[in-house]
Tab-separated table of C-alpha atoms in Angstrom:
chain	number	residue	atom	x	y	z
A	205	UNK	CA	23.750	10.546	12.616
A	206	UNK	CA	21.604	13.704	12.653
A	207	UNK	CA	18.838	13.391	16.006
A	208	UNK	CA	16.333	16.430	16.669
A	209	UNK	CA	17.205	19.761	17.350
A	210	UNK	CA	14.767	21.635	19.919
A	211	UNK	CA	15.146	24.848	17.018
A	212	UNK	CA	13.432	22.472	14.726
A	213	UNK	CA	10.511	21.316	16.584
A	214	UNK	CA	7.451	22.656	16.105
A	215	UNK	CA	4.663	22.679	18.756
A	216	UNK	CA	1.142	21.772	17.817
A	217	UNK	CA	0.043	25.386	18.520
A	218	UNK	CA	2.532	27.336	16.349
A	219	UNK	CA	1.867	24.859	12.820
A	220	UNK	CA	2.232	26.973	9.733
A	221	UNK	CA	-1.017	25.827	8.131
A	222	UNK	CA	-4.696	25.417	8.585
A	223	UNK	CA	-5.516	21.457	9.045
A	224	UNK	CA	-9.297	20.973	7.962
A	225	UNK	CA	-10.504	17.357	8.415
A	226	UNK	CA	-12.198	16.105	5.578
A	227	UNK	CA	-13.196	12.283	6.045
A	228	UNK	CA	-12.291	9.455	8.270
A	229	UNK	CA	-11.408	5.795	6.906
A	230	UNK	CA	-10.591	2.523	8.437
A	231	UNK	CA	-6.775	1.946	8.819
A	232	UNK	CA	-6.290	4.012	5.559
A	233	UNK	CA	-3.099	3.323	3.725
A	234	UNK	CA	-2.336	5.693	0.886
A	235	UNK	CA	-3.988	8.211	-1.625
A	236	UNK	CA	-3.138	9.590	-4.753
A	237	UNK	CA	-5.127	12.503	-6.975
A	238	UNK	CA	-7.103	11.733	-9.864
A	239	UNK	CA	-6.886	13.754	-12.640
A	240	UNK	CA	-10.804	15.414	-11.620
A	241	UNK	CA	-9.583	16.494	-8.518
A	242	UNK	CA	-10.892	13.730	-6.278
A	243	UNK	CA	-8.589	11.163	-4.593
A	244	UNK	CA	-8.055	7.533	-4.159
A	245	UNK	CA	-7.514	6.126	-0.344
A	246	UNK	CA	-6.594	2.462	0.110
A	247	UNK	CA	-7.477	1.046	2.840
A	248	UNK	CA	-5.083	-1.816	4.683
A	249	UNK	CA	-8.161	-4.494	4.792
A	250	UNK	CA	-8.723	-4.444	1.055
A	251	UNK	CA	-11.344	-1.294	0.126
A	252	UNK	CA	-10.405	0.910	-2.338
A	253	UNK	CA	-12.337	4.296	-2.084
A	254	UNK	CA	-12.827	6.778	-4.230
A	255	UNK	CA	-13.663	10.585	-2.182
A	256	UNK	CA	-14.229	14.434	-3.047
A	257	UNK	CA	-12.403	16.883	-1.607
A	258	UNK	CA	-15.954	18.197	0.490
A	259	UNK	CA	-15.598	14.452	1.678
A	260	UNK	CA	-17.885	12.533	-0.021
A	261	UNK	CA	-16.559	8.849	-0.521
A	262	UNK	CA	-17.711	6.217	-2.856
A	263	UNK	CA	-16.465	2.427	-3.373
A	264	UNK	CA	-14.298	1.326	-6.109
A	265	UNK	CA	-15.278	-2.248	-6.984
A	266	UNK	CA	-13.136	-5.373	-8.409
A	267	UNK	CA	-9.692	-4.556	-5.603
A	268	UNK	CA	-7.382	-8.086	-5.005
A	269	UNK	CA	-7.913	-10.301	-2.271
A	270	UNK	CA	-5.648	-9.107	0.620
A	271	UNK	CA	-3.391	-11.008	2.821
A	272	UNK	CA	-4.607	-8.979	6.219
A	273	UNK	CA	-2.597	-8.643	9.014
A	274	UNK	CA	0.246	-7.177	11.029
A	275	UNK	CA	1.602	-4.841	8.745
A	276	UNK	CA	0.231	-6.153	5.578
A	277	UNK	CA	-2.789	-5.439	3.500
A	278	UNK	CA	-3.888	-3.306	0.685
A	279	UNK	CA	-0.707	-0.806	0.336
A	280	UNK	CA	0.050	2.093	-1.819
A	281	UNK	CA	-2.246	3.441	-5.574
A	282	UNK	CA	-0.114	5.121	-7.917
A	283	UNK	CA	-1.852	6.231	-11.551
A	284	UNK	CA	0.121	5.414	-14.691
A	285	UNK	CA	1.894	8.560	-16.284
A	286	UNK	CA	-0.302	8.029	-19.279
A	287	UNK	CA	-3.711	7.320	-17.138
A	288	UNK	CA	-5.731	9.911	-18.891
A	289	UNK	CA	-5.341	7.919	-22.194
A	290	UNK	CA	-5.356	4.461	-20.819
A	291	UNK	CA	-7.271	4.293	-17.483
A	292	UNK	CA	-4.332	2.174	-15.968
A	293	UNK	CA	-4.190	2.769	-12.030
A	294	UNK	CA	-1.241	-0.065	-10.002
A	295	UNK	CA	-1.778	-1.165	-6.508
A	296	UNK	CA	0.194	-2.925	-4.158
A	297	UNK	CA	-0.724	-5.537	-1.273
A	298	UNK	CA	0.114	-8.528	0.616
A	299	UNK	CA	-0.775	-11.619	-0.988
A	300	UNK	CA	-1.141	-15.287	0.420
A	301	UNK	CA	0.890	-18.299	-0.616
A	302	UNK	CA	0.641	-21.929	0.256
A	303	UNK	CA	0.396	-22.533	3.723
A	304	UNK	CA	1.470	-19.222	6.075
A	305	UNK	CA	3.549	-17.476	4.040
A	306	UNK	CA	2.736	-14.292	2.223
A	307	UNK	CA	4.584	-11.557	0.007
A	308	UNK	CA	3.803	-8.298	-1.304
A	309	UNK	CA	2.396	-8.062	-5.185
A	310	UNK	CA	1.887	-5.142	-7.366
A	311	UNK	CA	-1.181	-5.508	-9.726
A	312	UNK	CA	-2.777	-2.897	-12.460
A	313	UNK	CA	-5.903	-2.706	-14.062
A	314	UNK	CA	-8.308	0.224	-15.753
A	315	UNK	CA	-10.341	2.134	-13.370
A	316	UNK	CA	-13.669	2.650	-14.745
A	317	UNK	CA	-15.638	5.190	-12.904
A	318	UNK	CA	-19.325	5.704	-12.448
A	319	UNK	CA	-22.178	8.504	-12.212
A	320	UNK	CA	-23.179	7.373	-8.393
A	321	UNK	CA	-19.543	8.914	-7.168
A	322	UNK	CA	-17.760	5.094	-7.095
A	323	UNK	CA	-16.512	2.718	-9.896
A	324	UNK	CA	-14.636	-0.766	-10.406
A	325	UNK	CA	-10.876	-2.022	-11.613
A	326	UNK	CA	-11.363	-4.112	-14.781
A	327	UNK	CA	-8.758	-6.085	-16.599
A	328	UNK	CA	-6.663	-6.446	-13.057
A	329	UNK	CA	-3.077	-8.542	-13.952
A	330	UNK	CA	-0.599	-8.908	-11.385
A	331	UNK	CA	2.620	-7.792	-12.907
A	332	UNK	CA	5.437	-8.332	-9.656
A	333	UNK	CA	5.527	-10.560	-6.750
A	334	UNK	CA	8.574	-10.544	-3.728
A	335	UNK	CA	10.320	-13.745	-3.954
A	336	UNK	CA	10.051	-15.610	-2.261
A	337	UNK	CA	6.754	-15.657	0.201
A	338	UNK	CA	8.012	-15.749	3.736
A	339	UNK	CA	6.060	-16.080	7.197
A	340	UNK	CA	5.489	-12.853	9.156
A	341	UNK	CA	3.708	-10.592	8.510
A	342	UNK	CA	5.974	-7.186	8.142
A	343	UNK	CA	8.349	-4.983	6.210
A	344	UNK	CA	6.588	-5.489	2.827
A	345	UNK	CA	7.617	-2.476	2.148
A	346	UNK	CA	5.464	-2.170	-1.758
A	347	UNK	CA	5.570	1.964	-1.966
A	348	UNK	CA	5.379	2.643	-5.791
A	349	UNK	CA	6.841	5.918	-8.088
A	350	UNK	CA	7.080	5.723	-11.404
A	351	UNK	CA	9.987	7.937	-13.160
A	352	UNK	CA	9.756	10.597	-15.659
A	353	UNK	CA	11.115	7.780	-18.571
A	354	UNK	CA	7.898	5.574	-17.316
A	355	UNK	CA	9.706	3.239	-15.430
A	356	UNK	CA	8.165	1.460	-12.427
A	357	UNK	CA	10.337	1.212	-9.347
A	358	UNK	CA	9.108	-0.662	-6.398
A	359	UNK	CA	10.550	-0.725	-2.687
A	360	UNK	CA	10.412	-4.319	-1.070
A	361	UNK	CA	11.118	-4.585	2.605
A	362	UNK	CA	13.201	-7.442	3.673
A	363	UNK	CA	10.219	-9.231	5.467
A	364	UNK	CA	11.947	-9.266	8.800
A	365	UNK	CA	14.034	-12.099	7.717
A	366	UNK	CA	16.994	-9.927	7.591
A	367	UNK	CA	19.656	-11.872	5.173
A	368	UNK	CA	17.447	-11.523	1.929
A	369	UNK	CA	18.147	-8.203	1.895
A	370	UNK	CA	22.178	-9.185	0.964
A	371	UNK	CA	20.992	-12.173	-1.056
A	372	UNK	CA	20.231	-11.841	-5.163
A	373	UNK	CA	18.129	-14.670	-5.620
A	374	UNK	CA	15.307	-13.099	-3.760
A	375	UNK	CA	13.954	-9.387	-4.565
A	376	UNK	CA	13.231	-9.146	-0.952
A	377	UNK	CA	15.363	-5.970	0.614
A	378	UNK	CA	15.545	-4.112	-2.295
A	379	UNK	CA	14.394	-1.321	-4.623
A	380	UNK	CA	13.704	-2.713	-8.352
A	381	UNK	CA	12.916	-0.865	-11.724
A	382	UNK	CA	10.210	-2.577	-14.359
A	383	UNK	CA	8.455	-1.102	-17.245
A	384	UNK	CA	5.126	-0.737	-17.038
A	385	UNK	CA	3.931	-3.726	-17.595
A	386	UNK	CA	6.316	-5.338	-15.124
A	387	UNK	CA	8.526	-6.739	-17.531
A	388	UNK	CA	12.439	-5.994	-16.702
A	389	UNK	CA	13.983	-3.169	-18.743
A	390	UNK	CA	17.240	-4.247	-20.387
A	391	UNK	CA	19.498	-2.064	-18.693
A	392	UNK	CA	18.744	-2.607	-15.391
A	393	UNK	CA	22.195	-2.529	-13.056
A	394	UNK	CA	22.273	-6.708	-12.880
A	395	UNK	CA	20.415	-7.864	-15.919
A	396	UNK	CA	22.960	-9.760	-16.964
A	397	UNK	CA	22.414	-12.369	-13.942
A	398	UNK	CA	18.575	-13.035	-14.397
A	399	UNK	CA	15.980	-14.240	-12.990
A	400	UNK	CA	14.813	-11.830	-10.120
A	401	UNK	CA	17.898	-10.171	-9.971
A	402	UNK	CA	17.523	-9.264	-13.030
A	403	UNK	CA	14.759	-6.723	-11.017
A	404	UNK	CA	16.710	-4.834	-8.945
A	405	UNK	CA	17.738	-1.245	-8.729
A	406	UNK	CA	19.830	-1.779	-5.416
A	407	UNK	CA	19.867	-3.798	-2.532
A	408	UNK	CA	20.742	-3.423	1.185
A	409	UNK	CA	17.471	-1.975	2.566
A	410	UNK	CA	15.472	-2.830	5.330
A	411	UNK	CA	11.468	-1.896	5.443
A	412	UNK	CA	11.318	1.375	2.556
A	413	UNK	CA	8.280	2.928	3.009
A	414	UNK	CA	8.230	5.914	0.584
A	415	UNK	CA	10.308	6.717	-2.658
A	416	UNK	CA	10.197	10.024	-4.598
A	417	UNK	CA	11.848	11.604	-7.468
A	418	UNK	CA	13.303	15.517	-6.915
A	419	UNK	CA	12.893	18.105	-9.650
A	420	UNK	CA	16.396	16.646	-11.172
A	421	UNK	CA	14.857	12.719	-11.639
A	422	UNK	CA	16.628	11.794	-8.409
A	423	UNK	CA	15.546	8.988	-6.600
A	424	UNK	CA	15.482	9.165	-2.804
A	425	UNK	CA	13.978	6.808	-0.159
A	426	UNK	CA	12.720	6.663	3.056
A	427	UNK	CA	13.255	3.551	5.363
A	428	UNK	CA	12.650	2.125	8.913
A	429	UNK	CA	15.530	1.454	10.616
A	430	UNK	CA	15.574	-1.257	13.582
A	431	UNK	CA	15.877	-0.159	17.099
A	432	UNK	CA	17.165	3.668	16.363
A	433	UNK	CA	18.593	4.640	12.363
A	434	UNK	CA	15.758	5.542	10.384
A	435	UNK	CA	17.262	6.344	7.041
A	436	UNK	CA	16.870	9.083	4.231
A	437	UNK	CA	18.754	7.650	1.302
A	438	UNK	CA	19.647	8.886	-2.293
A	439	UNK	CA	18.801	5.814	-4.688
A	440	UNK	CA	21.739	5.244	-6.994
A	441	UNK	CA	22.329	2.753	-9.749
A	442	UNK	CA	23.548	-0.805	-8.712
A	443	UNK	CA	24.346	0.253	-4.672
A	444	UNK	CA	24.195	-1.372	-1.750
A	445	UNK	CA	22.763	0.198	1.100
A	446	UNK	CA	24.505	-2.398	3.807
A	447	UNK	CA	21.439	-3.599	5.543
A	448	UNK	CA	21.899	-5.542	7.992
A	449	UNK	CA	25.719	-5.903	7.744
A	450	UNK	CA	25.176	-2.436	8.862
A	451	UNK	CA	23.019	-0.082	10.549
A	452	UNK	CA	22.869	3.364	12.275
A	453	UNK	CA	20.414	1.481	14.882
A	454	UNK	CA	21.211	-1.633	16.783
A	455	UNK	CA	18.522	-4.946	17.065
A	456	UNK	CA	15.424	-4.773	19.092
A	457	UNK	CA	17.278	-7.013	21.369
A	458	UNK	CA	19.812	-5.011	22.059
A	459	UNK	CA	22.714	-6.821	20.097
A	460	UNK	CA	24.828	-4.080	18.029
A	461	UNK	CA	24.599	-3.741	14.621
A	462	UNK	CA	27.857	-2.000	12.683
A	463	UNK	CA	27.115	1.323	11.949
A	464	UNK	CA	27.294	3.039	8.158
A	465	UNK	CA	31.145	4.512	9.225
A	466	UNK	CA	32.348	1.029	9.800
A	467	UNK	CA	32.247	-0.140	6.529
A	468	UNK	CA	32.577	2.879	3.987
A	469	UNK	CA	31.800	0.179	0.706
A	470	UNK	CA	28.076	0.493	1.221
A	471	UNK	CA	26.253	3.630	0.364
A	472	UNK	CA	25.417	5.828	3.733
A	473	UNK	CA	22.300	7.570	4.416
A	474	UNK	CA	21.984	11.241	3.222
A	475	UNK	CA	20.438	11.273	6.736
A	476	UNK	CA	19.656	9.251	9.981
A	477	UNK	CA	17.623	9.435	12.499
A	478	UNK	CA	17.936	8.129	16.399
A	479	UNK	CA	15.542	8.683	18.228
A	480	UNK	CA	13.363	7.585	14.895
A	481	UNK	CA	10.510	9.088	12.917
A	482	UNK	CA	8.947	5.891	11.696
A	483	UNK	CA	8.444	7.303	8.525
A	484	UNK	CA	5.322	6.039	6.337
A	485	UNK	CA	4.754	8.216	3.143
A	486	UNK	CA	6.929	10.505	1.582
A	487	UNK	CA	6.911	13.043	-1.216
A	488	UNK	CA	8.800	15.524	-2.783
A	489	UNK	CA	6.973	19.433	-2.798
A	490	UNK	CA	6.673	20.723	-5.693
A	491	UNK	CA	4.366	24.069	-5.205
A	492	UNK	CA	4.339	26.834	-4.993
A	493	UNK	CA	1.394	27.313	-2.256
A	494	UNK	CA	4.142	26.375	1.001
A	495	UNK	CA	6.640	29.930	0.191
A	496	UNK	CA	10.048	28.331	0.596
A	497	UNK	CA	9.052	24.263	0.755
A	498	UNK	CA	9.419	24.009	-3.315
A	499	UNK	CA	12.548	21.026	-3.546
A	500	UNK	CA	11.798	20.002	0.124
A	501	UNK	CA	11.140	16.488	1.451
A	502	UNK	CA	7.631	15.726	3.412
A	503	UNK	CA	7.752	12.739	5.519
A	504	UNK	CA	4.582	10.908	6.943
A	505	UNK	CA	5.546	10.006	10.723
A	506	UNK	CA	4.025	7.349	12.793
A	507	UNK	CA	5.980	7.073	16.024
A	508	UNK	CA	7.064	10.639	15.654
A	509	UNK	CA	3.296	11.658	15.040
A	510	UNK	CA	4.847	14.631	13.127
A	511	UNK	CA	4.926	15.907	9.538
A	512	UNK	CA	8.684	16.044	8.837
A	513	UNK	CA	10.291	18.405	6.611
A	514	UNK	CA	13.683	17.875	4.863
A	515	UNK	CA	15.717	20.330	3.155
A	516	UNK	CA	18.230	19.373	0.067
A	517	UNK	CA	21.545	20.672	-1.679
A	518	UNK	CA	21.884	18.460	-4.287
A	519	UNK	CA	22.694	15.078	-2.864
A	520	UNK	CA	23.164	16.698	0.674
A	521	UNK	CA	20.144	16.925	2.808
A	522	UNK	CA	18.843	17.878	6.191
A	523	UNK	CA	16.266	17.678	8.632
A	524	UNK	CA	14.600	21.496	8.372
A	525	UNK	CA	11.500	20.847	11.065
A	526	UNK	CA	9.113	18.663	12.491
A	527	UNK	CA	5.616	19.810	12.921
A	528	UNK	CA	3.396	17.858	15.431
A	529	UNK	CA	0.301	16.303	13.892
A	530	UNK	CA	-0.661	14.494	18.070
A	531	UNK	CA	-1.580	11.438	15.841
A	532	UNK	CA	0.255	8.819	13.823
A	533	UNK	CA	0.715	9.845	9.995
A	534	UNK	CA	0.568	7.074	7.684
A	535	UNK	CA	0.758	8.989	3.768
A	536	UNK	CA	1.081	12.465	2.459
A	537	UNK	CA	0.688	13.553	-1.103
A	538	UNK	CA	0.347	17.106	-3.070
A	539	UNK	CA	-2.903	18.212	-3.802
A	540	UNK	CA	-3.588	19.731	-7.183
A	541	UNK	CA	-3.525	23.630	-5.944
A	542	UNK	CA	0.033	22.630	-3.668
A	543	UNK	CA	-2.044	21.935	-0.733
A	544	UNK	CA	-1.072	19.255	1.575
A	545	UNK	CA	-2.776	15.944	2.268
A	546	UNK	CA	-2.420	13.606	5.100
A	547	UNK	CA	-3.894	10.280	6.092
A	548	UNK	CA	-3.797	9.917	9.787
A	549	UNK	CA	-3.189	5.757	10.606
A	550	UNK	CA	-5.406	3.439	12.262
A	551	UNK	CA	-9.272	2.491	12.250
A	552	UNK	CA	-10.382	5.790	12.513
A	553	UNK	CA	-7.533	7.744	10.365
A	554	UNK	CA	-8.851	11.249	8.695
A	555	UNK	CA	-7.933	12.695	5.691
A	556	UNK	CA	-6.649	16.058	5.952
A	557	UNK	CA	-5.717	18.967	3.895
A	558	UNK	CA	-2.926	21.642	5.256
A	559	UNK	CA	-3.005	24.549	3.681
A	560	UNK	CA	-1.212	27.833	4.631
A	561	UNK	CA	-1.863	30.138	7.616
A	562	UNK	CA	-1.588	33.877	6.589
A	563	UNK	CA	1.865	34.128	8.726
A	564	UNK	CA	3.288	31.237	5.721
């Protein structure tokens, strides 16, 4: 279990980069780049905005009907690998059912933009759902990445129910692979059983909020833990990540959970955190802007209110420092010159860009 260092932490006055705030949304969710430079910022009660990087924002028309509350709502935007041939952008979001129950669902469509700095989603299809729609309203989970063989993988949270996450008739508590069109690639780690577990990738996870491949098409993950044992995890084929037979954090009632050690079959964390991070977003760096960050891990922290940087050898990583934001940080992505973006969470969350101080 690795916990903060003092050497690590880094005071709000001695940040490595220049924070410029650029525009503030309403509970904003998650962004990703266009290929023109601007960005598009989902916001949790169902807009999807479209915004420069001076700030100006426009409204994308034609987004699903959102299940709002709690922790659900419109979640992450991801572009299709191909999107500057076929216009194909995927959202996820929390979806109603029949009576009070809800899941997440992952939808695409064609972004059409407009002259007047805004646009609509035509031709919107929803291509996953979690099975099955539970009552509550957290640990959806619904972060999307695609990988570089244009595969769709999807992190669903266990909806706070706990045992799904162990069970293979429900893709609740798990990370699962589609193709693009969310149909389920042939060789996928339990195709052989069907139906929705046909879907999955591995299983064992609790609420994963962020997945990102390195520079070698690894896939790693970022999840909350319950009361202490936040998790970095590498993603490998057909695993089991234990949750909740085990934890590195105990119930929020105070009842023990087995930790990682105790029962070496299911894959460990490649790091844990107690005190936690409450991780939201979380990328890979891949510029060259940040001297020394190219390979590292950026984590979006909420609790933490931090920016937190992980370091990697191979399959090995570590925490290399936290950098405090003083505000809860809900997403980070690369810009397109290897600046640094950040959403800030709640109704009056700004978008910022970091970008080196003379000393980085």
């Amino acid at each position: 279990m690795l916990g903060l260092s003092l050497a690590t932490a880094v005071a709000a006055d001695e940040l490595p980069f220049q924070i410029r705030a650029v525009a503030t949304f309403n509970e904003p969710w998650a962004m990703t780049f266009l290929p023109d430079g601007r960005l598009l910022v989902t916001e949790k009660r169902g807009r999807l905005r479209v915004v420069t990087q001076d700030g100006k924002t426009g409204e994308i028309g034609g987004a699903p009907k959102v299940d709002y509350g709690g922790q659900g709502g419109l979640g992450d935007v991801v572009l299709h690998p191909k999107f500057a041939d076929n216009r194909w952008i995927y959202l996820s979001y929390a979806e109603a059912g029949d009576g009070d129950v809800r899941g997440a669902a992952v939808a695409r469509a064609k972004l059409v933009l407009d002259d007047k700095g805004g646009g609509a989603l035509q031709d919107l299809a929803v291509i996953w759902r979690q099975v099955p729609k539970l009552d509550g309203r957290g640990h959806y989970g619904h972060r999307l990445a695609f990988a570089a063989d244009g595969h769709l993988f999807v992190s669903s949270g266990e909806r706070q129910h706990f045992d799904p996450a162990q069970d293979m008739q429900s893709n609740l508590g798990k990370i699962v692979r589609l193709n693009d069109d969310g149909s389920v690639p042939k060789d996928n780690p339990f195709a052989a059983q069907g139906g929705v577990a046909a879907q999955v990738w591995t299983l064992g996870h609790r609420n994963p909020l962020g997945i990102a491949f390195d520079a070698s098409g690894r896939l790693w993950n970022i999840e909350m833990g319950p009361r202490g044992g936040d998790e970095l995890n590498l993603v490998v084929r057909g695993d089991n990540y234990g949750y909740p037979i085990v934890s590195n954090g105990d119930h929020y009632d105070g009842r023990d959970i087995p930790d990682h050690a105790t029962r070496p079959e299911f894959h460990a964390p490649a790091v844990s955190w107690t005190p936690v991070i409450s991780p939201g977003g979380f990328i890979i760096y891949s510029g060259q802007r940040f001297a020394g960050w190219n390979g590292n891990g950026l984590i979006a922290g909420l609790s933490s209110k931090a920016l937190v940087r992980v370091a990697f050898d191979g399959t090995r990583a570590r925490e290399a420092a936290r950098y405090d934001m003083k505000q809860r940080i809900r997403e980070v992505e690369q810009g397109p010159d290897g600046s640094l973006w950040l959403l800030e969470d709640g109704t009056a969350g700004r978008l910022l860009q970091l970008t080196p101080t003379s000393a980085e």
